[in-house]
Tab-separated table of C-alpha atoms in Angstrom:
chain	number	residue	atom	x	y	z
A	1	MET	CA	-229.842	8.217	-42.733
A	2	ARG	CA	-230.126	11.043	-40.402
A	3	TYR	CA	-229.766	14.794	-41.703
A	4	TYR	CA	-229.022	17.708	-39.385
A	5	TYR	CA	-229.219	21.274	-40.768
A	6	PRO	CA	-229.823	24.947	-39.469
A	7	ASP	CA	-233.322	26.322	-40.018
A	8	TYR	CA	-232.053	28.922	-42.404
A	9	PHE	CA	-230.166	26.392	-44.607
A	10	ASP	CA	-232.813	26.045	-47.419
A	11	ARG	CA	-233.583	29.706	-47.478
A	12	PHE	CA	-230.178	30.802	-49.011
A	13	THR	CA	-230.096	32.430	-52.496
A	14	CYS	CA	-226.868	33.088	-54.214
A	15	VAL	CA	-226.703	36.723	-55.497
A	16	GLY	CA	-223.812	36.253	-57.947
A	17	GLY	CA	-222.208	38.711	-60.264
A	18	MET	CA	-220.989	42.096	-59.229
A	19	GLU	CA	-223.677	42.329	-56.380
A	20	CYS	CA	-221.619	39.847	-54.469
A	21	PRO	CA	-219.061	41.560	-52.404
A	22	ASP	CA	-216.522	38.649	-52.631
A	23	SER	CA	-216.933	35.956	-55.350
A	24	CYS	CA	-216.491	32.389	-54.076
A	25	CYS	CA	-214.803	31.521	-57.520
A	26	HIS	CA	-211.574	32.546	-56.722
A	27	ILE	CA	-208.715	32.103	-53.952
A	28	TRP	CA	-209.297	28.331	-53.451
A	29	GLN	CA	-208.803	25.348	-55.730
A	30	ILE	CA	-212.027	24.247	-57.490
A	31	THR	CA	-212.205	20.476	-58.490
A	32	VAL	CA	-214.733	19.083	-60.746
A	33	ASP	CA	-216.277	15.839	-59.816
A	34	LYS	CA	-216.002	12.711	-62.169
A	35	LYS	CA	-219.703	12.728	-63.282
A	36	THR	CA	-219.460	16.431	-64.484
A	37	LEU	CA	-216.032	15.836	-66.157
A	38	LYS	CA	-217.825	13.264	-68.269
A	39	LYS	CA	-220.221	15.994	-69.387
A	40	TYR	CA	-217.393	18.489	-70.002
A	41	LYS	CA	-215.663	16.156	-72.391
A	42	LYS	CA	-218.522	16.137	-74.710
A	43	VAL	CA	-218.762	20.036	-74.878
A	44	GLY	CA	-217.856	21.346	-78.332
A	45	GLY	CA	-217.071	24.622	-79.772
A	46	VAL	CA	-214.984	27.420	-78.205
A	47	LEU	CA	-216.133	26.672	-74.730
A	48	GLY	CA	-215.273	22.964	-75.214
A	49	GLN	CA	-211.827	23.828	-76.417
A	50	ARG	CA	-211.200	26.163	-73.327
A	51	MET	CA	-212.391	23.485	-71.032
A	52	ARG	CA	-209.977	21.013	-72.467
A	53	GLU	CA	-207.151	23.576	-72.054
A	54	LYS	CA	-207.895	24.842	-68.681
A	55	ILE	CA	-209.245	21.799	-66.823
A	56	ASP	CA	-206.891	18.810	-65.802
A	57	PHE	CA	-208.986	15.915	-66.739
A	58	ARG	CA	-206.952	13.568	-64.672
A	59	THR	CA	-207.511	15.365	-61.283
A	60	GLY	CA	-210.499	17.592	-62.110
A	61	ASN	CA	-208.781	20.621	-61.023
A	62	ILE	CA	-209.507	23.925	-62.853
A	63	LYS	CA	-206.359	25.873	-63.645
A	64	PRO	CA	-206.904	29.232	-61.851
A	65	HIS	CA	-205.230	32.523	-63.023
A	66	GLY	CA	-204.220	35.872	-61.651
A	67	GLU	CA	-203.000	36.942	-58.320
A	68	GLU	CA	-206.163	35.860	-56.644
A	69	ASN	CA	-206.456	32.535	-58.468
A	70	ARG	CA	-209.596	33.337	-60.250
A	71	CYS	CA	-211.377	30.329	-61.751
A	72	GLU	CA	-210.759	30.292	-65.428
A	73	PHE	CA	-214.395	30.346	-66.175
A	74	LEU	CA	-215.091	33.464	-63.910
A	75	ASN	CA	-215.466	36.437	-66.360
A	76	ASN	CA	-214.987	40.050	-65.587
A	77	ASP	CA	-218.566	40.628	-64.486
A	78	ASN	CA	-217.954	37.842	-61.846
A	79	LEU	CA	-220.373	35.519	-63.672
A	80	CYS	CA	-219.703	31.970	-64.702
A	81	ASP	CA	-219.071	31.435	-68.546
A	82	ILE	CA	-220.175	27.816	-68.034
A	83	VAL	CA	-223.624	28.819	-66.623
A	84	LEU	CA	-224.028	31.547	-69.220
A	85	GLY	CA	-223.091	29.028	-72.101
A	86	LEU	CA	-224.602	25.807	-70.922
A	87	GLY	CA	-226.743	26.390	-67.947
A	88	GLU	CA	-226.636	25.633	-64.222
A	89	ASP	CA	-227.045	21.821	-64.905
A	90	TYR	CA	-223.464	21.924	-66.122
A	91	LEU	CA	-221.943	23.207	-62.917
A	92	CYS	CA	-219.767	20.722	-60.936
A	93	HIS	CA	-221.031	19.509	-57.571
A	94	THR	CA	-218.775	22.069	-55.599
A	95	CYS	CA	-220.076	25.020	-57.552
A	96	HIS	CA	-223.639	23.993	-57.681
A	97	THR	CA	-223.800	23.437	-53.782
A	98	HIS	CA	-221.473	26.124	-52.315
A	99	PRO	CA	-221.799	27.592	-49.753
A	100	ARG	CA	-223.984	24.717	-48.719
A	101	HIS	CA	-221.695	22.188	-47.088
A	102	GLU	CA	-222.268	18.538	-46.000
A	103	GLU	CA	-220.200	16.795	-43.483
A	104	VAL	CA	-220.451	12.999	-43.885
A	105	TYR	CA	-220.457	10.665	-41.000
A	106	TYR	CA	-221.497	7.004	-40.900
A	107	ASN	CA	-225.266	7.220	-41.514
A	108	VAL	CA	-225.421	10.711	-40.725
A	109	ARG	CA	-225.080	13.884	-42.774
A	110	GLU	CA	-224.391	17.354	-41.061
A	111	ARG	CA	-225.355	20.284	-43.378
A	112	SER	CA	-224.281	23.920	-42.905
A	113	LEU	CA	-224.312	27.217	-44.835
A	114	ALA	CA	-220.591	28.262	-44.705
A	115	ILE	CA	-219.934	31.774	-43.639
A	116	THR	CA	-217.022	31.857	-46.046
A	117	CYS	CA	-219.911	33.319	-48.180
A	118	PRO	CA	-220.223	37.048	-47.229
A	119	ILE	CA	-223.995	36.969	-48.024
A	120	ALA	CA	-224.562	33.956	-45.791
A	121	CYS	CA	-222.266	35.488	-43.160
A	122	LYS	CA	-224.141	38.925	-43.065
A	123	GLU	CA	-227.597	37.028	-42.794
A	124	LEU	CA	-226.306	35.068	-39.865
A	125	LEU	CA	-224.882	38.161	-38.074
A	126	MET	CA	-228.057	40.111	-38.548
A	127	ARG	CA	-230.239	37.367	-37.297
A	128	GLU	CA	-231.752	37.875	-33.957
A	129	LYS	CA	-233.829	34.816	-33.314
A	130	PRO	CA	-231.825	31.595	-31.825
A	131	VAL	CA	-230.968	29.198	-34.658
A	132	VAL	CA	-232.766	25.787	-34.661
A	133	ILE	CA	-231.123	22.636	-35.792
A	134	LYS	CA	-233.640	20.481	-37.720
A	135	ILE	CA	-233.397	16.787	-38.165
A	136	GLU	CA	-234.818	14.521	-40.920
A	137	GLU	CA	-234.502	10.932	-41.397
A	138	ASP	CA	-234.931	8.588	-44.388
A	139	ASN	CA	-234.337	4.787	-45.200
A	140	LYS	CA	-230.884	5.126	-46.832
A	141	LYS	CA	-227.961	3.505	-45.152
A	142	ASP	CA	-224.110	3.856	-45.628
A	143	ARG	CA	-222.088	0.624	-46.028
A	144	HIS	CA	-220.635	-0.646	-42.818
A	145	ASP	CA	-217.406	1.287	-41.796
A	146	ARG	CA	-215.362	-0.549	-39.454
A	147	TYR	CA	-213.033	2.410	-38.975
A	148	PHE	CA	-215.783	4.793	-37.712
A	149	ASP	CA	-216.123	5.202	-33.928
A	150	ALA	CA	-220.066	4.892	-33.716
A	151	PRO	CA	-220.268	4.829	-29.920
A	152	LEU	CA	-218.068	8.143	-29.580
A	153	PHE	CA	-220.119	9.846	-32.352
A	154	GLY	CA	-223.327	8.977	-30.558
A	155	GLN	CA	-222.046	10.427	-27.293
A	156	LEU	CA	-220.834	13.579	-29.176
A	157	GLU	CA	-224.157	14.138	-30.673
A	158	ASN	CA	-225.605	14.342	-27.253
A	159	VAL	CA	-222.794	16.548	-26.049
A	160	ARG	CA	-223.174	18.875	-28.824
A	161	ASP	CA	-226.955	19.293	-28.131
A	162	GLY	CA	-226.012	20.261	-24.706
A	163	MET	CA	-223.376	22.712	-25.857
A	164	LEU	CA	-225.692	24.358	-28.388
A	165	LYS	CA	-228.324	24.942	-25.738
A	166	LEU	CA	-225.555	26.480	-23.475
A	167	ALA	CA	-224.356	28.758	-26.517
A	168	GLN	CA	-227.884	30.027	-26.651
A	169	LYS	CA	-228.472	30.650	-22.794
A	170	ARG	CA	-229.154	34.310	-23.259
A	171	ASP	CA	-229.761	34.866	-19.530
A	172	THR	CA	-225.903	34.325	-19.133
A	173	GLY	CA	-223.296	36.617	-20.625
A	174	ILE	CA	-221.587	35.430	-23.739
A	175	PHE	CA	-218.169	35.272	-22.153
A	176	GLU	CA	-219.446	33.298	-19.314
A	177	ARG	CA	-221.132	30.908	-21.905
A	178	MET	CA	-217.637	30.426	-23.676
A	179	SER	CA	-215.983	29.650	-20.466
A	180	LEU	CA	-218.392	27.127	-19.614
A	181	LEU	CA	-218.202	25.546	-22.890
A	182	LEU	CA	-214.542	25.141	-22.519
A	183	GLY	CA	-215.059	23.663	-19.078
A	184	MET	CA	-217.583	21.192	-20.372
A	185	ALA	CA	-215.255	20.171	-23.256
A	186	HIS	CA	-212.380	19.716	-20.894
A	187	ASP	CA	-214.328	17.339	-18.462
A	188	ILE	CA	-216.085	15.404	-21.109
A	189	GLU	CA	-212.742	14.838	-23.001
A	190	ARG	CA	-211.285	13.292	-19.755
A	191	ARG	CA	-214.244	10.828	-19.810
A	192	ILE	CA	-213.559	10.022	-23.488
A	193	ARG	CA	-210.006	9.264	-22.823
A	194	LYS	CA	-210.955	7.024	-19.911
A	195	ARG	CA	-212.979	5.049	-22.213
A	196	GLN	CA	-210.213	5.044	-24.873
A	197	SER	CA	-207.820	3.509	-22.268
A	198	ARG	CA	-209.842	0.305	-22.214
A	199	ASN	CA	-209.562	-0.048	-25.985
A	200	LYS	CA	-206.986	-2.498	-27.288
A	201	ASN	CA	-203.891	-0.844	-28.843
A	202	GLY	CA	-202.219	-3.724	-30.434
A	203	LEU	CA	-201.458	-4.361	-34.167
A	204	ILE	CA	-204.519	-6.400	-34.678
A	205	ASN	CA	-206.761	-3.676	-33.477
A	206	LYS	CA	-205.161	-1.305	-35.717
A	207	ILE	CA	-205.938	-3.368	-38.736
A	208	PHE	CA	-209.264	-4.499	-37.463
A	209	PRO	CA	-210.363	-1.681	-35.143
A	210	SER	CA	-212.953	-2.321	-32.457
A	211	PHE	CA	-214.543	0.401	-30.544
A	212	GLN	CA	-216.022	-0.225	-27.142
A	213	GLU	CA	-219.302	1.056	-26.048
A	214	PHE	CA	-219.302	3.749	-23.143
A	215	THR	CA	-220.321	2.062	-19.960
A	216	PRO	CA	-223.555	3.048	-18.261
A	217	GLY	CA	-221.486	4.787	-15.637
A	218	GLU	CA	-219.566	6.891	-18.286
A	219	VAL	CA	-222.616	7.826	-19.969
A	220	ASP	CA	-224.161	8.980	-16.622
A	221	GLU	CA	-220.999	11.058	-15.944
A	222	ILE	CA	-221.137	12.762	-19.288
A	223	LYS	CA	-224.874	13.691	-18.658
A	224	LYS	CA	-223.921	15.022	-15.303
A	225	ILE	CA	-221.208	17.191	-16.651
A	226	ILE	CA	-223.548	18.655	-19.344
A	227	SER	CA	-226.254	19.305	-16.697
A	228	SER	CA	-223.712	20.882	-14.256
A	229	TYR	CA	-222.255	23.319	-16.742
A	230	SER	CA	-225.665	24.342	-17.992
A	231	ASP	CA	-226.331	25.782	-14.316
A	232	VAL	CA	-225.564	29.389	-14.007
A	233	SER	CA	-223.834	28.640	-10.713
A	234	ALA	CA	-221.120	26.656	-12.540
A	235	TYR	CA	-219.451	29.886	-13.843
A	236	ASN	CA	-219.197	31.170	-10.316
A	237	SER	CA	-217.312	28.108	-9.235
A	238	MET	CA	-214.888	28.416	-12.214
A	239	ALA	CA	-214.270	32.014	-11.825
A	240	LYS	CA	-212.723	31.348	-8.244
A	241	HIS	CA	-209.897	29.352	-9.931
A	242	ILE	CA	-209.232	31.832	-12.775
A	243	ILE	CA	-206.315	34.173	-11.882
A	244	THR	CA	-205.805	36.984	-14.297
A	245	GLU	CA	-203.276	38.869	-12.404
A	246	GLY	CA	-200.332	39.799	-14.667
A	247	ILE	CA	-202.282	38.911	-17.795
A	248	SER	CA	-203.074	41.462	-20.459
A	249	ALA	CA	-205.939	40.815	-22.764
A	250	LYS	CA	-204.606	43.145	-25.353
A	251	GLN	CA	-201.282	41.212	-25.423
A	252	ALA	CA	-202.910	37.692	-25.323
A	253	ILE	CA	-205.103	38.303	-28.096
A	254	THR	CA	-202.340	39.960	-30.138
A	255	ASP	CA	-200.334	36.760	-29.556
A	256	MET	CA	-203.406	34.796	-31.152
A	257	LEU	CA	-203.452	37.213	-34.092
A	258	PHE	CA	-199.738	36.629	-34.614
A	259	THR	CA	-200.318	32.870	-35.203
A	260	LEU	CA	-202.384	33.771	-38.288
A	261	CYS	CA	-199.396	35.238	-39.883
A	262	THR	CA	-197.746	31.737	-39.781
A	263	MET	CA	-200.428	30.193	-42.080
A	264	GLU	CA	-200.691	30.041	-45.875
A	265	PRO	CA	-202.338	33.186	-46.950
A	266	LEU	CA	-205.212	32.552	-49.529
A	267	LYS	CA	-205.513	36.391	-50.430
A	268	ASN	CA	-202.247	38.187	-50.769
A	269	THR	CA	-203.557	41.185	-48.585
A	270	TRP	CA	-204.506	38.911	-45.595
A	271	ILE	CA	-201.137	38.761	-43.811
A	272	PRO	CA	-200.444	42.441	-44.466
A	273	TYR	CA	-203.676	43.416	-43.055
A	274	ILE	CA	-203.217	41.338	-39.960
A	275	GLN	CA	-199.691	42.657	-39.344
A	276	SER	CA	-201.077	46.365	-39.567
A	277	VAL	CA	-203.621	45.323	-36.868
A	278	ILE	CA	-200.895	43.961	-34.679
A	279	ASN	CA	-198.721	47.112	-35.221
A	280	ILE	CA	-201.648	49.344	-34.097
A	281	ARG	CA	-202.242	47.184	-31.060
A	282	ILE	CA	-198.552	47.343	-30.005
A	283	GLN	CA	-198.782	51.086	-30.051
A	284	MET	CA	-201.933	51.099	-27.802
A	285	GLY	CA	-201.575	51.718	-24.219
A	286	GLU	CA	-203.186	49.328	-21.873
A	287	GLU	CA	-205.611	51.901	-20.214
A	288	GLU	CA	-206.516	53.130	-23.594
A	289	TYR	CA	-207.352	49.673	-24.809
A	290	ILE	CA	-209.561	48.768	-21.777
A	291	LYS	CA	-211.368	52.171	-22.047
A	292	CYS	CA	-212.124	51.747	-25.799
A	293	GLN	CA	-213.229	48.077	-25.039
A	294	LYS	CA	-215.799	49.434	-22.684
A	295	GLU	CA	-217.017	51.824	-25.299
A	296	PHE	CA	-217.076	49.085	-27.965
A	297	LYS	CA	-219.546	47.025	-26.146
A	298	GLU	CA	-222.260	49.245	-27.318
A	299	GLU	CA	-221.424	48.612	-30.893
A	300	ILE	CA	-222.256	44.966	-31.103
A	301	THR	CA	-224.630	42.644	-29.451
A	302	GLU	CA	-224.118	39.478	-27.573
A	303	ILE	CA	-226.503	37.963	-30.097
A	304	GLN	CA	-224.052	38.406	-33.021
A	305	LEU	CA	-221.404	36.630	-30.938
A	306	GLU	CA	-223.767	33.977	-30.124
A	307	GLN	CA	-224.591	33.331	-33.637
A	308	LEU	CA	-220.829	32.940	-34.479
A	309	LEU	CA	-220.249	30.745	-31.414
A	310	PHE	CA	-223.293	28.461	-32.215
A	311	TYR	CA	-222.097	28.186	-35.843
A	312	PHE	CA	-218.625	27.070	-34.933
A	313	VAL	CA	-219.688	24.716	-32.112
A	314	TYR	CA	-222.345	23.005	-34.572
A	315	LEU	CA	-219.598	22.768	-37.200
A	316	TYR	CA	-216.535	21.338	-35.156
A	317	CYS	CA	-217.928	19.518	-32.161
A	318	CYS	CA	-218.604	16.113	-33.674
A	319	SER	CA	-215.482	16.026	-35.845
A	320	ALA	CA	-213.730	15.027	-32.584
A	321	THR	CA	-215.038	11.595	-33.422
A	322	TYR	CA	-211.808	11.139	-35.562
A	323	ASP	CA	-209.131	12.254	-33.038
A	324	ARG	CA	-210.988	12.468	-29.684
A	325	MET	CA	-209.692	15.995	-29.181
A	326	LEU	CA	-213.108	17.477	-28.168
A	327	LEU	CA	-211.402	20.408	-26.223
A	328	ALA	CA	-209.360	21.461	-29.216
A	329	LYS	CA	-212.620	21.699	-31.274
A	330	ILE	CA	-214.386	23.946	-28.827
A	331	LYS	CA	-211.120	26.074	-28.315
A	332	MET	CA	-211.438	26.748	-32.089
A	333	ALA	CA	-215.058	27.608	-31.890
A	334	VAL	CA	-214.185	30.168	-28.941
A	335	ALA	CA	-210.896	31.431	-30.448
A	336	ASN	CA	-212.651	32.110	-33.797
A	337	THR	CA	-215.381	34.148	-32.055
A	338	ILE	CA	-212.917	36.027	-29.977
A	339	ILE	CA	-210.706	36.993	-33.006
A	340	ILE	CA	-213.611	38.020	-35.093
A	341	ARG	CA	-214.883	40.281	-32.338
A	342	GLU	CA	-211.368	41.709	-31.897
A	343	LEU	CA	-211.163	42.455	-35.856
A	344	TRP	CA	-214.416	44.212	-35.416
A	345	PHE	CA	-212.900	46.172	-32.582
A	346	MET	CA	-209.868	47.212	-34.563
A	347	LYS	CA	-212.085	48.141	-37.435
A	348	TRP	CA	-214.335	50.280	-35.242
A	349	LEU	CA	-211.210	52.104	-33.960
A	350	GLU	CA	-209.775	52.615	-37.450
A	351	ASP	CA	-213.204	54.153	-38.616
A	352	ASP	CA	-213.502	56.690	-35.950
A	353	LYS	CA	-215.511	54.236	-33.760
A	354	MET	CA	-217.916	53.447	-36.424
A	355	LEU	CA	-218.743	49.823	-37.553
A	356	THR	CA	-221.166	48.955	-40.357
A	357	GLU	CA	-222.900	45.647	-40.902
A	358	ASP	CA	-220.952	45.252	-44.151
A	359	ALA	CA	-217.695	45.587	-42.445
A	360	GLN	CA	-218.647	43.140	-39.771
A	361	ALA	CA	-219.511	40.556	-42.548
A	362	GLU	CA	-216.496	41.270	-44.581
A	363	LEU	CA	-214.127	40.635	-41.633
A	364	ALA	CA	-215.872	37.731	-40.422
A	365	HIS	CA	-216.123	35.882	-43.708
A	366	TRP	CA	-212.499	36.900	-44.643
A	367	PHE	CA	-211.119	35.377	-41.387
A	368	VAL	CA	-213.174	32.155	-41.789
A	369	ARG	CA	-212.100	31.914	-45.325
A	370	GLU	CA	-208.618	32.028	-44.752
A	371	VAL	CA	-208.754	29.490	-42.010
A	372	GLU	CA	-211.180	26.956	-43.434
A	373	ASN	CA	-210.678	27.047	-47.075
A	374	SER	CA	-207.267	25.542	-46.858
A	375	ASP	CA	-206.881	22.006	-45.544
A	376	GLU	CA	-203.315	22.940	-44.367
A	377	ASN	CA	-204.550	25.856	-42.529
A	378	ILE	CA	-207.413	24.039	-40.737
A	379	GLU	CA	-205.049	21.333	-39.708
A	380	GLN	CA	-202.551	23.804	-38.281
A	381	TRP	CA	-205.252	25.749	-36.480
A	382	ASP	CA	-206.516	22.547	-34.830
A	383	SER	CA	-202.800	21.539	-33.929
A	384	LEU	CA	-202.348	25.106	-32.420
A	385	MET	CA	-205.330	24.650	-30.138
A	386	GLN	CA	-203.793	21.437	-28.897
A	387	ARG	CA	-200.181	22.444	-28.391
A	388	ASN	CA	-199.654	26.142	-28.417
A	389	GLN	CA	-199.520	27.867	-25.092
A	390	ARG	CA	-201.184	30.872	-26.527
A	391	PHE	CA	-204.372	28.724	-26.858
A	392	SER	CA	-203.957	26.892	-23.446
A	393	LEU	CA	-207.158	26.371	-21.512
A	394	GLU	CA	-205.873	28.503	-18.682
A	395	MET	CA	-204.976	31.470	-21.210
A	396	MET	CA	-208.303	31.372	-22.820
A	397	LEU	CA	-210.123	31.410	-19.642
A	398	ASP	CA	-208.116	34.367	-18.682
A	399	ILE	CA	-208.928	36.227	-21.800
A	400	LEU	CA	-212.484	35.644	-21.310
A	401	MET	CA	-212.462	36.779	-17.779
A	402	LEU	CA	-210.670	40.066	-18.776
A	403	LEU	CA	-213.078	40.606	-21.640
A	404	LYS	CA	-215.993	40.125	-19.375
A	405	GLY	CA	-214.362	42.611	-16.968
A	406	ASN	CA	-214.035	45.166	-19.693
A	407	GLU	CA	-217.639	44.950	-20.355
A	408	ASP	CA	-218.647	45.317	-16.586
């Protein structure tokens, strides 16, 4: 088994209680694992009775309460009554590990520290050193999975390595880096589809799938794409084909923000907040927007945007193993970074051109929480990247070019 994890993964400590600006024990459904359910069935007294009333022992779901769906066992001091009464050993797997997350692939585990946690988010945003992905291995192995496309996953691991290096290429502007990542994803996805066209698509292959290896020529093409987009001259070549005439970054990003209003809100104040942001943007003139954007570049560093971009690329890239939509995954990484930056910009305007570290962490973690803490929302977000014109490759490259121009 091979384990990937960022170098800060093991250093995280949960603050808990009222010190945490936004408890993870509300808004989303908490499900107790089977092993912990067996322990809960044996708990007696008042707490045991409460467990039997408030936990569905068939599904493991804890019945939430209140407008923000607070966990039944989260008390008024934002502390867990289960921990207070029984100790941390009685926490279910989800509560014990969060915000530590583990993505399971065949013989590979990818660990991350979810920035849905405001503390983890702030620590990442305030970090100046480039993140390093560490690798460990042991002798454990998964059972054979005939439905897992191991040849594609192997190539995506190499692609991600190249993308993460590009995301941290600090001698290149952050918007140029985002553009290059999109170009790289587009060209590599074409090679993935080329290989896919050789796979058998009949009924037998659907029942007993077989995944062909990449040919030496295809592997070499992918390596050349990674290398070519890592060269600083690649952006100049791309820029010649990007036409921004008639495109407004203000309107294009406003359209992106509007799509958030079509998703299921986890916090009842989320959509009203986004709508208020959109209304303010509609009232802004184009010249005012461009002028303020030029001022705003002094408020945040490209390193902060880099840390976000790196985080999302690391999280999403290899998930393309399941649908081969690499470009959509990298669009998500870029779109998330653009939107968070724009939410910071609007907060900066709202607060008389002041932006605190706490405000940055609050908005970043809130956005990610709304998108990623709902399976329905993350699927819709992925689908938008694939099909909605607001997130077309051409539109996203136009936006990045205009944002770059605003900072020049």
